[in-house]
Amino acid sequence: MTLDATDRRILSALQKKGRMSNADLSERVHLSPSACHRRVQRLEQAGYIRDYVALLDARKMGVPTTVFVEITLQGQADEVLEAFEKAVARIPDVLECHLMAGTADYILKVVAEDTEDFARIHRQSLARLPGVAQMQSSFALRTVFKTTALPV
């Protein structure tokens, strides 16, 4: 499926406000409501739209501290990577895990209440991850900007 300009306008609008009604969306992208609905369904079926979610405020949820953790594993064998990835995916405080090229094998994005809470997460979860040779944590002082919107 190739995206045209109308598909891109739909995706852009939904990234900004996923709960927009079909009537509002169709007006914004200059389509009839039925044509707009069909396009959205097609974009969902093709996998361009994976889900609709609520973005929560980390501070109000009690986890205002963001920590980026660089992980170096003891080896690069498939079974080492798979064991690490399965285990890290089970830690609810880890929001993202990225396999990297460079000095670290993985970078994790972790949220915590504060430094004390991160120390608990480190002791009880991160330090127990299989295959880890080294960990280095960096605390975000402030988030300059953050978006979930992909360029369309």
PDB file of C-alpha atoms in Angstrom, residues 10 16-18 30 48 50 57 59-60 63 72 87-88 95 104 106 111 113-114 120 131 143 148 150:
ATOM      1  CA  ILE A  10      -5.208  11.439   8.352  1.00  0.00           C
ATOM      2  CA  LYS A  16      -1.962  14.565  17.446  1.00  0.00           C
ATOM      3  CA  LYS A  17      -5.429  13.614  18.678  1.00  0.00           C
ATOM      4  CA  GLY A  18      -6.234   9.907  18.506  1.00  0.00           C
ATOM      5  CA  HIS A  30     -11.601  17.288   3.481  1.00  0.00           C
ATOM      6  CA  TYR A  48       0.080   1.879   9.644  1.00  0.00           C
ATOM      7  CA  ARG A  50      -1.133  -0.066  15.320  1.00  0.00           C
ATOM      8  CA  ASP A  57       1.681  12.188  32.579  1.00  0.00           C
ATOM      9  CA  ARG A  59       4.826  13.173  37.021  1.00  0.00           C
ATOM     10  CA  LYS A  60       1.150  12.729  37.908  1.00  0.00           C
ATOM     11  CA  VAL A  63       7.314   8.333  38.131  1.00  0.00           C
ATOM     12  CA  THR A  72      26.876  -4.300  27.801  1.00  0.00           C
ATOM     13  CA  ALA A  87      13.783 -10.861  30.790  1.00  0.00           C
ATOM     14  CA  VAL A  88      13.953  -7.084  30.276  1.00  0.00           C
ATOM     15  CA  LEU A  95       9.552   1.668  28.893  1.00  0.00           C
ATOM     16  CA  ALA A 104      26.654  -0.378  24.535  1.00  0.00           C
ATOM     17  CA  TYR A 106      21.370  -2.031  24.662  1.00  0.00           C
ATOM     18  CA  VAL A 111      11.074   5.485  34.845  1.00  0.00           C
ATOM     19  CA  GLU A 113       9.738   7.782  41.502  1.00  0.00           C
ATOM     20  CA  ASP A 114      13.178   9.147  42.414  1.00  0.00           C
ATOM     21  CA  ARG A 120      15.451  -0.447  44.122  1.00  0.00           C
ATOM     22  CA  GLY A 131      24.139 -12.025  30.537  1.00  0.00           C
ATOM     23  CA  THR A 143      13.003  16.546  29.187  1.00  0.00           C
ATOM     24  CA  THR A 148       5.300  10.143  19.873  1.00  0.00           C
ATOM     25  CA  LEU A 150       6.387  10.172  13.559  1.00  0.00           C
TER      26      LEU A 150
END
